[in-house]
mmCIF file of C-alpha atoms and ligand atoms in Angstrom:
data_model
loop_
_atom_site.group_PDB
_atom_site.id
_atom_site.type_symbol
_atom_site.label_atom_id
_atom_site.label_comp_id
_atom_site.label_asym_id
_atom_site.label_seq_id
_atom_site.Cartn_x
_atom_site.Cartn_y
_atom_site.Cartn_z
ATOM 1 C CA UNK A 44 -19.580 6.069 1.731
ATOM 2 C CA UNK A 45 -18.210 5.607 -1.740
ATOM 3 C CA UNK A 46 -16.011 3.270 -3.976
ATOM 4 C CA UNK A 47 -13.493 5.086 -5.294
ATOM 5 C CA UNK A 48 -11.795 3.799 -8.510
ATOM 6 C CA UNK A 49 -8.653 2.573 -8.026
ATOM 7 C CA UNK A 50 -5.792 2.868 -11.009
ATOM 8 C CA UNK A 51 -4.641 0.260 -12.901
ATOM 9 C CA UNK A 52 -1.227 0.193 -13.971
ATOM 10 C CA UNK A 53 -0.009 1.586 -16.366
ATOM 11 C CA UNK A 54 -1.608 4.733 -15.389
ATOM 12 C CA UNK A 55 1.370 7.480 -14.229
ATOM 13 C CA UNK A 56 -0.020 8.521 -11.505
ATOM 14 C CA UNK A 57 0.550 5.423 -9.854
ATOM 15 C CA UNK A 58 4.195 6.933 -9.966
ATOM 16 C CA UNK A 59 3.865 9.944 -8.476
ATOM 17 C CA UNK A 60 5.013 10.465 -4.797
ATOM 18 C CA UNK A 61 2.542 11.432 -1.872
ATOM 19 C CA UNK A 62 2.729 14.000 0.489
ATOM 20 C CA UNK A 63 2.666 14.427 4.293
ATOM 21 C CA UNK A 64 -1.206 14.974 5.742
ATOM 22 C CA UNK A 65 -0.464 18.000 8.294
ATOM 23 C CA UNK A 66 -4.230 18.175 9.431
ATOM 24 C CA UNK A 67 -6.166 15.343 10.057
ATOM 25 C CA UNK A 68 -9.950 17.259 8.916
ATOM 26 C CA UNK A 69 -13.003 15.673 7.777
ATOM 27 C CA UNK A 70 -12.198 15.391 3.900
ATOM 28 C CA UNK A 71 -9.295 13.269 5.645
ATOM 29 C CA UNK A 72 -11.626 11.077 7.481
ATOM 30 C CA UNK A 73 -14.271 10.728 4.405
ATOM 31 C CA UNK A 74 -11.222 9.856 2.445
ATOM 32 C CA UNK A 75 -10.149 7.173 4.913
ATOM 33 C CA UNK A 76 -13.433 5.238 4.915
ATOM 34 C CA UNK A 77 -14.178 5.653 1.558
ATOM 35 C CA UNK A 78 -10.702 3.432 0.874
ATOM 36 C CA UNK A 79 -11.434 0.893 3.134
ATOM 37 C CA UNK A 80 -14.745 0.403 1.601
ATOM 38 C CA UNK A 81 -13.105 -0.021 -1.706
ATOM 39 C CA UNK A 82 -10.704 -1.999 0.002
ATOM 40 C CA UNK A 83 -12.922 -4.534 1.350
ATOM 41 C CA UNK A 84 -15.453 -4.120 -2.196
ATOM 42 C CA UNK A 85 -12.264 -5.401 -3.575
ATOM 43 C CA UNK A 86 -11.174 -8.017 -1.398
ATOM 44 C CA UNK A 87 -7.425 -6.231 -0.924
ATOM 45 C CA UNK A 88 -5.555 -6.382 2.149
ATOM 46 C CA UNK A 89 -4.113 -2.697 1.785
ATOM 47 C CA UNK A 90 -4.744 0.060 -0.367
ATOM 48 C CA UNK A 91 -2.808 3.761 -0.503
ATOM 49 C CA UNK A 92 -4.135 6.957 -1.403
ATOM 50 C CA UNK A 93 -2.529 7.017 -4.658
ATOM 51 C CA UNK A 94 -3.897 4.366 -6.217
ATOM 52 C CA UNK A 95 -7.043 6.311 -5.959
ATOM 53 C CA UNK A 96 -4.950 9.122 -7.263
ATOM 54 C CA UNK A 97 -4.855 11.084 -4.247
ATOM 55 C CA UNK A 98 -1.434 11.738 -3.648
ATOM 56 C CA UNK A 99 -1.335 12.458 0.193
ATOM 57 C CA UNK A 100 0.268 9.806 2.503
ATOM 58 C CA UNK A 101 -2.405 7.588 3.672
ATOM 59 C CA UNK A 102 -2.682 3.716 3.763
ATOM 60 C CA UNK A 103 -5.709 1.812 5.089
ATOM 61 C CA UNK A 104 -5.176 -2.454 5.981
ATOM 62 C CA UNK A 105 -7.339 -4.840 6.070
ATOM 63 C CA UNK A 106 -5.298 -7.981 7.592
ATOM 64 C CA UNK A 107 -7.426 -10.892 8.873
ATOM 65 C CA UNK A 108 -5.325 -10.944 12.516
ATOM 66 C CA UNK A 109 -6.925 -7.604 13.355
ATOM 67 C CA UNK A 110 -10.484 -6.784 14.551
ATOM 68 C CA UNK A 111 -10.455 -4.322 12.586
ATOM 69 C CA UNK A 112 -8.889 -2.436 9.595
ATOM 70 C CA UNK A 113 -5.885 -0.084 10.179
ATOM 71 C CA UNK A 114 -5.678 3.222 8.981
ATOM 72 C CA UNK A 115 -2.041 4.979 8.784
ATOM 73 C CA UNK A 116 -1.292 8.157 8.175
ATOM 74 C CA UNK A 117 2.322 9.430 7.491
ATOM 75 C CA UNK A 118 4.444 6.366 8.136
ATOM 76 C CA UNK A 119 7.994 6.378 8.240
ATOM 77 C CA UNK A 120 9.865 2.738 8.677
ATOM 78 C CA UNK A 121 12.036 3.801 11.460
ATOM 79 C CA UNK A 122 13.830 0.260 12.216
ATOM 80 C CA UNK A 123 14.235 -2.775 10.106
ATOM 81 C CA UNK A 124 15.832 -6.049 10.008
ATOM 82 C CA UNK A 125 15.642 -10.109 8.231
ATOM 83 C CA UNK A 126 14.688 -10.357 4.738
ATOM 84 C CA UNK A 127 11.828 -12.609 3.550
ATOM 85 C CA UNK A 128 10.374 -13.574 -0.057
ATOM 86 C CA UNK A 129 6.645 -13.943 -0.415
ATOM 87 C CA UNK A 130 4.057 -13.728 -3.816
ATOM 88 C CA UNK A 131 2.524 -10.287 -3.858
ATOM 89 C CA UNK A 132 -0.622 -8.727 -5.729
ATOM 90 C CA UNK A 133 -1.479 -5.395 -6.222
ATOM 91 C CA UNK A 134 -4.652 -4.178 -7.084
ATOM 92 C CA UNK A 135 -3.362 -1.999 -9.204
ATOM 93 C CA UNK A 136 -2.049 -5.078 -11.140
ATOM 94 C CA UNK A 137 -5.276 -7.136 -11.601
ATOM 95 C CA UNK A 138 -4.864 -11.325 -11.962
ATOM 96 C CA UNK A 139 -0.608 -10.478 -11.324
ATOM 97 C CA UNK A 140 1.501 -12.158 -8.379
ATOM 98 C CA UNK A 141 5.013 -11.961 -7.985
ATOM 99 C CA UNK A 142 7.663 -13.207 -5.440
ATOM 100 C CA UNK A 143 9.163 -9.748 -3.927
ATOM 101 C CA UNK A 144 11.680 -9.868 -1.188
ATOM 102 C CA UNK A 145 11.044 -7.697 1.862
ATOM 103 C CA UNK A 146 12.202 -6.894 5.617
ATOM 104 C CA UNK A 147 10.815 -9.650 8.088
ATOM 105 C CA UNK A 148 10.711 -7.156 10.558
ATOM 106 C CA UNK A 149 10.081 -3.647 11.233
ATOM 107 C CA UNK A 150 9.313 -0.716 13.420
ATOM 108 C CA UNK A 151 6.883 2.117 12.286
ATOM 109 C CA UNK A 152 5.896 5.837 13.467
ATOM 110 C CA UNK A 153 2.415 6.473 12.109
ATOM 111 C CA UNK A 154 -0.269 8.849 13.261
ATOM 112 C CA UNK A 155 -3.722 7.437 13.220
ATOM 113 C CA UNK A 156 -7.380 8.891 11.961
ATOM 114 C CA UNK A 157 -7.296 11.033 15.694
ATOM 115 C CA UNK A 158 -3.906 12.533 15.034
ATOM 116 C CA UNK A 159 -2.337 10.413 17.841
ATOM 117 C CA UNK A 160 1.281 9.363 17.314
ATOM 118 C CA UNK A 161 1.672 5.346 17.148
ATOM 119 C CA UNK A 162 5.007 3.549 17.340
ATOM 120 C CA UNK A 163 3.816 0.132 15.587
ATOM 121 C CA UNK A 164 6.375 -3.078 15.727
ATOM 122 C CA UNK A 165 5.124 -5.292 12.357
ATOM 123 C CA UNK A 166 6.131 -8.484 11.004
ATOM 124 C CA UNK A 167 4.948 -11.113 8.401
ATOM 125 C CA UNK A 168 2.360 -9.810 6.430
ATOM 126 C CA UNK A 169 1.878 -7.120 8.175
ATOM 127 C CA UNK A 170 5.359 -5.677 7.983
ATOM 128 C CA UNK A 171 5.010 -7.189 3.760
ATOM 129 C CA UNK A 172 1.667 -5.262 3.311
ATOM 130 C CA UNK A 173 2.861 -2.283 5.271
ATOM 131 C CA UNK A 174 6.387 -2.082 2.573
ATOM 132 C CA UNK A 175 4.253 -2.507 -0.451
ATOM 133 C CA UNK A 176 1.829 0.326 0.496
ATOM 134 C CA UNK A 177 4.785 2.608 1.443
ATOM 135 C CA UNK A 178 6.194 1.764 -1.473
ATOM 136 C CA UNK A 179 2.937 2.968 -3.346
ATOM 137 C CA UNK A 180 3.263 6.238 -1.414
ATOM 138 C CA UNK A 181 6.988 6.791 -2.456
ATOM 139 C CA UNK A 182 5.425 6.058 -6.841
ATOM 140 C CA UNK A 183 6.964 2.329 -6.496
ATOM 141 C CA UNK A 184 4.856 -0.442 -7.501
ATOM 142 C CA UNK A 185 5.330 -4.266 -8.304
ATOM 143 C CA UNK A 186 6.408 -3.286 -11.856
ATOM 144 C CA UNK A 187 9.689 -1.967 -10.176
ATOM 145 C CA UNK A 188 10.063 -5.330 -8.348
ATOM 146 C CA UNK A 189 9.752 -7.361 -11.298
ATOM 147 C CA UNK A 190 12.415 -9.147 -13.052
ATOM 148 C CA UNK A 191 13.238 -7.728 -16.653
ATOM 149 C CA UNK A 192 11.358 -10.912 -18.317
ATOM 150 C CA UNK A 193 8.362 -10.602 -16.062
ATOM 151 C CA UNK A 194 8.128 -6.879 -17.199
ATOM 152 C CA UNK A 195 7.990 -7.662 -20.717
ATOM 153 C CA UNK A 196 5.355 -10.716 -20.075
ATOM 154 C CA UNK A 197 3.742 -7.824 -18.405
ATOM 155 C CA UNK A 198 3.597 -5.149 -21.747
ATOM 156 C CA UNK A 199 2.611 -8.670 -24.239
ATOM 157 C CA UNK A 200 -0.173 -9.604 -21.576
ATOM 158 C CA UNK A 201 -1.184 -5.954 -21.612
ATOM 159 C CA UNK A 202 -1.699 -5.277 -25.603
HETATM 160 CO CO1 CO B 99 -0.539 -2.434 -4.299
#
């Protein structure tokens, strides 16, 4: 297996939208262990394919609930309801944490690494970590949840 870097913002790519995987082949599969090995190198709970600038729809999990990590291909938030606020990094945003409100609750269509369709109820940090790595898929990061002063403690902290 190998790390693969992961981008730091404020690298564009980190903006640009994924696409749909239609075949699930073995440049897939390398792909998918090679981020959660850089996941777990990292000590990160999540990680998309973007921020290793692949821009195909692909998250891999790592919450501590599950035996195992979770790799999701193609999700699509298909039900949703309750707001909650919890602190959020990104390791895309080393050494940054900010409050970012998201749904308590929802449902998810996925397929997983062997093409099978999932229907996945989430909540807590898994339905939290699930929103921020879809977000990362759809070119949104924590930068877009950030309040206007955080942003520009952000750009100082940055220089
Ligand atoms: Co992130």
């Amino acid at each position: 297996m190998t790390l693969l870097k992961i981008l730091k913002y404020p690298n564009i790519s980190l903006k640009k939208k994924s696409e749909n995987i239609n075949i699930i082949n073995t440049d897939i599969k390398t792909l998918a262990l090679n981020m959660i090995e850089t996941m777990l190198f990292h000590k990160g709970i999540g990680l998309a394919a973007n921020q290793v600038n692949i821009q195909k729809n692909i998250i891999v999990l790592n919450i501590n609930n599950y035996t195992k990590q979770i790799i999701i291909i193609n999700p699509k938030i298909i039900n949703k309801k309750d707001f909650l606020f919890d602190i959020e990094g990104c390791l895309s945003f080393p050494d940054i944490f900010i409050k970012v409100k998201r749904n308590k609750n929802i449902k998810l269509k996925f397929i997983d690494i062997n093409g099978k369709k999932i229907t996945l109820k989430a909540n807590n940090l898994l339905s939290i970590c699930i929103q921020h790595e879809i977000d990362h898929l759809n070119g949104i990061t924590l930068y877009d949840k950030m309040s206007n002063l955080k942003k520009k403690m952000l750009e100082k902290y940055l220089k």
